[in-house]
Amino acid sequence: MEGIRLRFAPSPTGPLHIGGARSALFNFLLAQKLGGKLILRIEDTDLARSSRESELNICASLKWLGITWDEGPDVGGEYGPYRQMERLDFYRKYTERLLAKGNAYYCYCTEEELEQERQEALSTGAAVKYSGKCSALSPEERKRLEAEGRKPVVRFRVPEQQEIVIDDLVRGRVVFNSEEIGDFVIVKSDGIPTYNYAVVIDDSLMKISHVIRAEEHLSNTPRQVLLYQALGFTMPHFAHISLILGKDHTKMSKRHGATSVVQYKEEGYLPEAVVNFLALLGWAPAGEEEIFSKEQLIEEFSLERVAKNPAIFDMDKLRWINGMYIRESSLEQLVELALPFLCKAGYVSENPSPEEMKWAELVMTALQERLTILREVEEQVKILLGEEVTLESEEAAAVLREETFPLVINTFREKLLALDEITPEAVKALLKSLTKELKLGGKLVYMPIRVALIGQMHGPDLYLIIAILGKELVVRRLEKIFSGLGLNSQVE
RNA sequence: GGCCCGGUGGUCAAGUGGUUAAGACACGGCCCUUUCACGGCUGCGACACGGGUUCGACUCCCGUCCGGGUCACCA
């Protein structure tokens, strides 16, 4: 469809927030669905907090998630530039127009004066809004104030008693009255536009057709509508999606765990899983399926099925989805994904040798069914390395006191030593024959060996554990257990 | 405080006047399995409250309560 243009407009004041990622995702999904374009615009007018580093981080996070854009500061486009600080001339032009038409005026009030007004309003219970003190300054007064060295801001003159209607694509008809809004600042004293002003000019100039953004912007929208009207611009469609809340029902913050998407990457969540989870937060598919590829999401997505109520970030569900993706990965993919974590833990080198790769494959085979996030490999692998075996519980210790324990272990060791090549298949067969030969229940064979080798009653398949440990380490660990128990290890 | 948005199980949520009120995560039980996990089956568990409208309200209207957002020279 022609003319469908959506945008994601983050301010580069920190890493990409998980909520921002969802906004970006919804915009991306709808743009893709409708065959439109996605524009990335950097809203860097907060000089104190904006940084190029954050911009880069945001772009990297979006790319990691698989969210791509058609126009933006890095790729260009015919409606650029795509950083607001590079668009100051545009804003200036419209400010002059607004000033000339009387839709805006200079205001010289100091912060102290404004704060006093605000406090008064608060104490009397009146609406907190600008008094309009500077709205009718004479040229002489302006000259006098400027002579004092005051730098003015530009305020928008809000029309009186005007009903402002927003037909929101997710919320329906929302009505505001201009009486509730004070004359607001559109250009700061340093000449830089404020958010509400720049966003209108940019969305308009960039021909944005749909604005999907977080609900926190809904209350700002009437101001923007007023600006659209004063500037003679046509309005885009608005869709305000609900916020993501933490477990305590307040806005997501550090207290709730990871808030930025890089943190999820570092924890070992797969981008596909994060995207899948984010899509499900506030949007519901028509069917019962919950696991969706990006392509399926694009196919299924629609604003009609976006919920109005805020959603709480359910870490358990994210973990579940991530586990699903880990299990659905091929071994090759999984090893590829896990390598950075194995490397970081010092288990493999940066450029893994063929032996290390083989080891990693074996490890991931053992762990694939058991992982929910990749970072858990570190802890899981720990039990498979080193000489020491620590018993996890009294229950585990009891297994070692089993009457048949020495017999099982010794027979197992003999058979293992007789094996020339330790492969998972070979060990599997070995254990099978061992069970048959000893005529003991499976549990009495497998559990003692398991506990003797890793000190735990739970874990990956025993034959895989043995194959990963290798013959020498298995034997050494068995020795350790025997000496620890004061038993005769019957070494030949 | 004014204005705005919202309120279905612990969580995500389907639902648009008549349903035994789906499904998923989490939790309990059972099965599978050498263990855990995975998988399968099963169970627990909800329409915030009060008034209307209606033959009939989770669904529509009003009020209350609760939660969130916003009222910046931040976005």
Short mmCIF file of N, CA, C and O in Angstrom, two decimals, chain A residues 336-390:
data_model
loop_
_atom_site.label_atom_id
_atom_site.label_comp_id
_atom_site.label_asym_id
_atom_site.label_seq_id
_atom_site.Cartn_x
_atom_site.Cartn_y
_atom_site.Cartn_z
N GLU A 336 26.72 -22.42 18.24
CA GLU A 336 27.07 -21.07 17.80
C GLU A 336 26.61 -20.03 18.84
O GLU A 336 27.34 -19.12 19.20
N LEU A 337 25.39 -20.22 19.32
CA LEU A 337 24.82 -19.29 20.29
C LEU A 337 25.53 -19.37 21.64
O LEU A 337 25.70 -18.37 22.33
N ALA A 338 25.92 -20.58 22.00
CA ALA A 338 26.48 -20.79 23.34
C ALA A 338 27.96 -20.45 23.42
O ALA A 338 28.47 -20.15 24.51
N LEU A 339 28.63 -20.48 22.30
CA LEU A 339 30.07 -20.25 22.29
C LEU A 339 30.51 -18.99 23.04
O LEU A 339 31.44 -19.05 23.86
N PRO A 340 29.86 -17.86 22.81
CA PRO A 340 30.27 -16.66 23.55
C PRO A 340 30.18 -16.85 25.06
O PRO A 340 31.01 -16.32 25.81
N PHE A 341 29.20 -17.61 25.50
CA PHE A 341 29.04 -17.82 26.94
C PHE A 341 30.08 -18.80 27.46
O PHE A 341 30.61 -18.63 28.55
N LEU A 342 30.35 -19.82 26.68
CA LEU A 342 31.37 -20.79 27.07
C LEU A 342 32.74 -20.12 27.10
O LEU A 342 33.55 -20.39 27.98
N CYS A 343 32.93 -19.23 26.16
CA CYS A 343 34.19 -18.53 26.07
C CYS A 343 34.36 -17.58 27.26
O CYS A 343 35.40 -17.54 27.89
N LYS A 344 33.29 -16.87 27.54
CA LYS A 344 33.33 -15.89 28.63
C LYS A 344 33.61 -16.58 29.97
O LYS A 344 34.27 -16.03 30.84
N ALA A 345 33.10 -17.80 30.09
CA ALA A 345 33.32 -18.54 31.33
C ALA A 345 34.71 -19.18 31.35
O ALA A 345 35.10 -19.79 32.34
N GLY A 346 35.40 -19.06 30.23
CA GLY A 346 36.75 -19.60 30.17
C GLY A 346 36.81 -21.08 29.84
O GLY A 346 37.82 -21.73 30.04
N TYR A 347 35.74 -21.62 29.33
CA TYR A 347 35.71 -23.06 29.02
C TYR A 347 36.30 -23.37 27.65
O TYR A 347 36.80 -24.46 27.44
N VAL A 348 36.13 -22.42 26.74
CA VAL A 348 36.77 -22.61 25.44
C VAL A 348 37.50 -21.32 25.09
O VAL A 348 37.21 -20.27 25.64
N SER A 349 38.44 -21.43 24.16
CA SER A 349 39.19 -20.23 23.79
C SER A 349 38.40 -19.43 22.75
O SER A 349 37.40 -19.89 22.21
N GLU A 350 38.90 -18.25 22.50
CA GLU A 350 38.16 -17.34 21.61
C GLU A 350 38.01 -17.92 20.21
O GLU A 350 36.97 -17.78 19.59
N ASN A 351 39.08 -18.53 19.74
CA ASN A 351 38.99 -19.24 18.46
C ASN A 351 39.09 -20.72 18.75
O ASN A 351 40.17 -21.29 18.76
N PRO A 352 37.98 -21.34 19.00
CA PRO A 352 37.97 -22.73 19.49
C PRO A 352 38.65 -23.68 18.51
O PRO A 352 38.43 -23.59 17.30
N SER A 353 39.44 -24.57 19.07
CA SER A 353 40.06 -25.60 18.26
C SER A 353 39.00 -26.63 17.90
O SER A 353 37.93 -26.66 18.51
N PRO A 354 39.31 -27.49 16.93
CA PRO A 354 38.34 -28.55 16.58
C PRO A 354 37.96 -29.40 17.79
O PRO A 354 36.81 -29.79 17.92
N GLU A 355 38.94 -29.62 18.68
CA GLU A 355 38.65 -30.43 19.87
C GLU A 355 37.64 -29.70 20.76
O GLU A 355 36.71 -30.30 21.28
N GLU A 356 37.88 -28.40 20.92
CA GLU A 356 36.99 -27.61 21.75
C GLU A 356 35.58 -27.57 21.15
O GLU A 356 34.59 -27.63 21.87
N MET A 357 35.52 -27.48 19.86
CA MET A 357 34.22 -27.46 19.19
C MET A 357 33.49 -28.78 19.42
O MET A 357 32.28 -28.80 19.65
N LYS A 358 34.27 -29.86 19.36
CA LYS A 358 33.67 -31.16 19.56
C LYS A 358 33.12 -31.28 20.98
O LYS A 358 32.04 -31.79 21.22
N TRP A 359 33.91 -30.76 21.90
CA TRP A 359 33.51 -30.75 23.31
C TRP A 359 32.26 -29.91 23.48
O TRP A 359 31.29 -30.31 24.14
N ALA A 360 32.25 -28.75 22.87
CA ALA A 360 31.10 -27.84 22.98
C ALA A 360 29.84 -28.51 22.43
O ALA A 360 28.75 -28.38 23.00
N GLU A 361 30.00 -29.22 21.35
CA GLU A 361 28.85 -29.91 20.77
C GLU A 361 28.28 -30.94 21.73
O GLU A 361 27.07 -31.06 21.90
N LEU A 362 29.19 -31.65 22.34
CA LEU A 362 28.78 -32.68 23.29
C LEU A 362 28.06 -32.05 24.48
O LEU A 362 27.00 -32.51 24.93
N VAL A 363 28.65 -30.98 24.97
CA VAL A 363 28.07 -30.28 26.12
C VAL A 363 26.67 -29.75 25.78
O VAL A 363 25.72 -29.90 26.55
N MET A 364 26.56 -29.15 24.62
CA MET A 364 25.26 -28.57 24.27
C MET A 364 24.21 -29.63 23.98
O MET A 364 23.03 -29.42 24.21
N THR A 365 24.67 -30.76 23.49
CA THR A 365 23.73 -31.88 23.33
C THR A 365 23.13 -32.25 24.68
O THR A 365 21.94 -32.48 24.82
N ALA A 366 24.02 -32.28 25.68
CA ALA A 366 23.58 -32.66 27.01
C ALA A 366 22.68 -31.60 27.64
O ALA A 366 21.80 -31.92 28.44
N LEU A 367 22.92 -30.36 27.27
CA LEU A 367 22.25 -29.26 27.96
C LEU A 367 21.01 -28.69 27.24
O LEU A 367 20.21 -27.98 27.85
N GLN A 368 20.88 -29.02 25.98
CA GLN A 368 19.83 -28.37 25.18
C GLN A 368 18.45 -28.42 25.82
O GLN A 368 17.72 -27.44 25.83
N GLU A 369 18.09 -29.55 26.35
CA GLU A 369 16.75 -29.73 26.92
C GLU A 369 16.60 -29.06 28.27
O GLU A 369 15.51 -28.96 28.81
N ARG A 370 17.72 -28.67 28.84
CA ARG A 370 17.68 -28.22 30.22
C ARG A 370 17.87 -26.73 30.40
O ARG A 370 17.77 -26.24 31.50
N LEU A 371 18.18 -26.05 29.33
CA LEU A 371 18.48 -24.63 29.46
C LEU A 371 17.25 -23.76 29.21
O LEU A 371 16.41 -24.07 28.37
N THR A 372 17.13 -22.69 29.95
CA THR A 372 16.12 -21.70 29.60
C THR A 372 16.79 -20.43 29.09
O THR A 372 16.27 -19.76 28.22
N ILE A 373 17.94 -20.11 29.66
CA ILE A 373 18.74 -19.03 29.09
C ILE A 373 20.17 -19.50 28.95
O ILE A 373 20.66 -20.31 29.74
N LEU A 374 20.83 -19.00 27.93
CA LEU A 374 22.16 -19.45 27.59
C LEU A 374 23.17 -19.26 28.72
O LEU A 374 24.12 -20.02 28.85
N ARG A 375 22.97 -18.22 29.49
CA ARG A 375 23.96 -17.95 30.52
C ARG A 375 24.07 -19.08 31.53
O ARG A 375 25.09 -19.22 32.22
N GLU A 376 23.02 -19.89 31.60
CA GLU A 376 23.05 -21.00 32.55
C GLU A 376 24.10 -22.05 32.19
O GLU A 376 24.39 -22.92 33.01
N VAL A 377 24.63 -22.00 30.99
CA VAL A 377 25.64 -23.01 30.63
C VAL A 377 26.83 -22.92 31.58
O VAL A 377 27.42 -23.94 31.93
N GLU A 378 27.14 -21.72 31.99
CA GLU A 378 28.31 -21.54 32.86
C GLU A 378 28.21 -22.43 34.10
O GLU A 378 29.09 -23.22 34.41
N GLU A 379 27.09 -22.29 34.78
CA GLU A 379 26.88 -23.05 36.01
C GLU A 379 26.73 -24.54 35.71
O GLU A 379 27.23 -25.39 36.45
N GLN A 380 26.04 -24.86 34.64
CA GLN A 380 25.80 -26.26 34.30
C GLN A 380 27.08 -26.99 33.94
O GLN A 380 27.24 -28.16 34.24
N VAL A 381 27.96 -26.27 33.28
CA VAL A 381 29.19 -26.90 32.82
C VAL A 381 30.16 -27.09 33.98
O VAL A 381 30.97 -28.01 33.99
N LYS A 382 30.04 -26.24 34.96
CA LYS A 382 30.96 -26.26 36.08
C LYS A 382 31.11 -27.66 36.70
O LYS A 382 32.19 -28.10 37.03
N ILE A 383 29.97 -28.36 36.81
CA ILE A 383 30.03 -29.69 37.43
C ILE A 383 30.75 -30.72 36.55
O ILE A 383 31.09 -31.80 37.00
N LEU A 384 30.96 -30.33 35.30
CA LEU A 384 31.60 -31.28 34.38
C LEU A 384 33.10 -31.04 34.26
O LEU A 384 33.77 -31.66 33.45
N LEU A 385 33.58 -30.13 35.05
CA LEU A 385 35.00 -29.80 34.97
C LEU A 385 35.66 -29.95 36.33
O LEU A 385 35.00 -29.90 37.36
N GLY A 386 36.95 -30.12 36.33
CA GLY A 386 37.71 -30.14 37.58
C GLY A 386 37.74 -31.49 38.26
O GLY A 386 37.05 -32.43 37.87
N GLU A 387 38.55 -31.54 39.29
CA GLU A 387 38.79 -32.81 39.97
C GLU A 387 37.78 -33.04 41.09
O GLU A 387 37.48 -34.16 41.45
N GLU A 388 37.32 -31.93 41.65
CA GLU A 388 36.50 -32.04 42.84
C GLU A 388 35.05 -32.42 42.56
O GLU A 388 34.44 -31.95 41.61
N VAL A 389 34.53 -33.26 43.41
CA VAL A 389 33.11 -33.59 43.36
C VAL A 389 32.52 -33.22 44.71
O VAL A 389 32.99 -33.65 45.74
N THR A 390 31.50 -32.40 44.67
CA THR A 390 30.86 -32.01 45.93
C THR A 390 29.48 -32.62 46.00
O THR A 390 28.69 -32.48 45.06
#
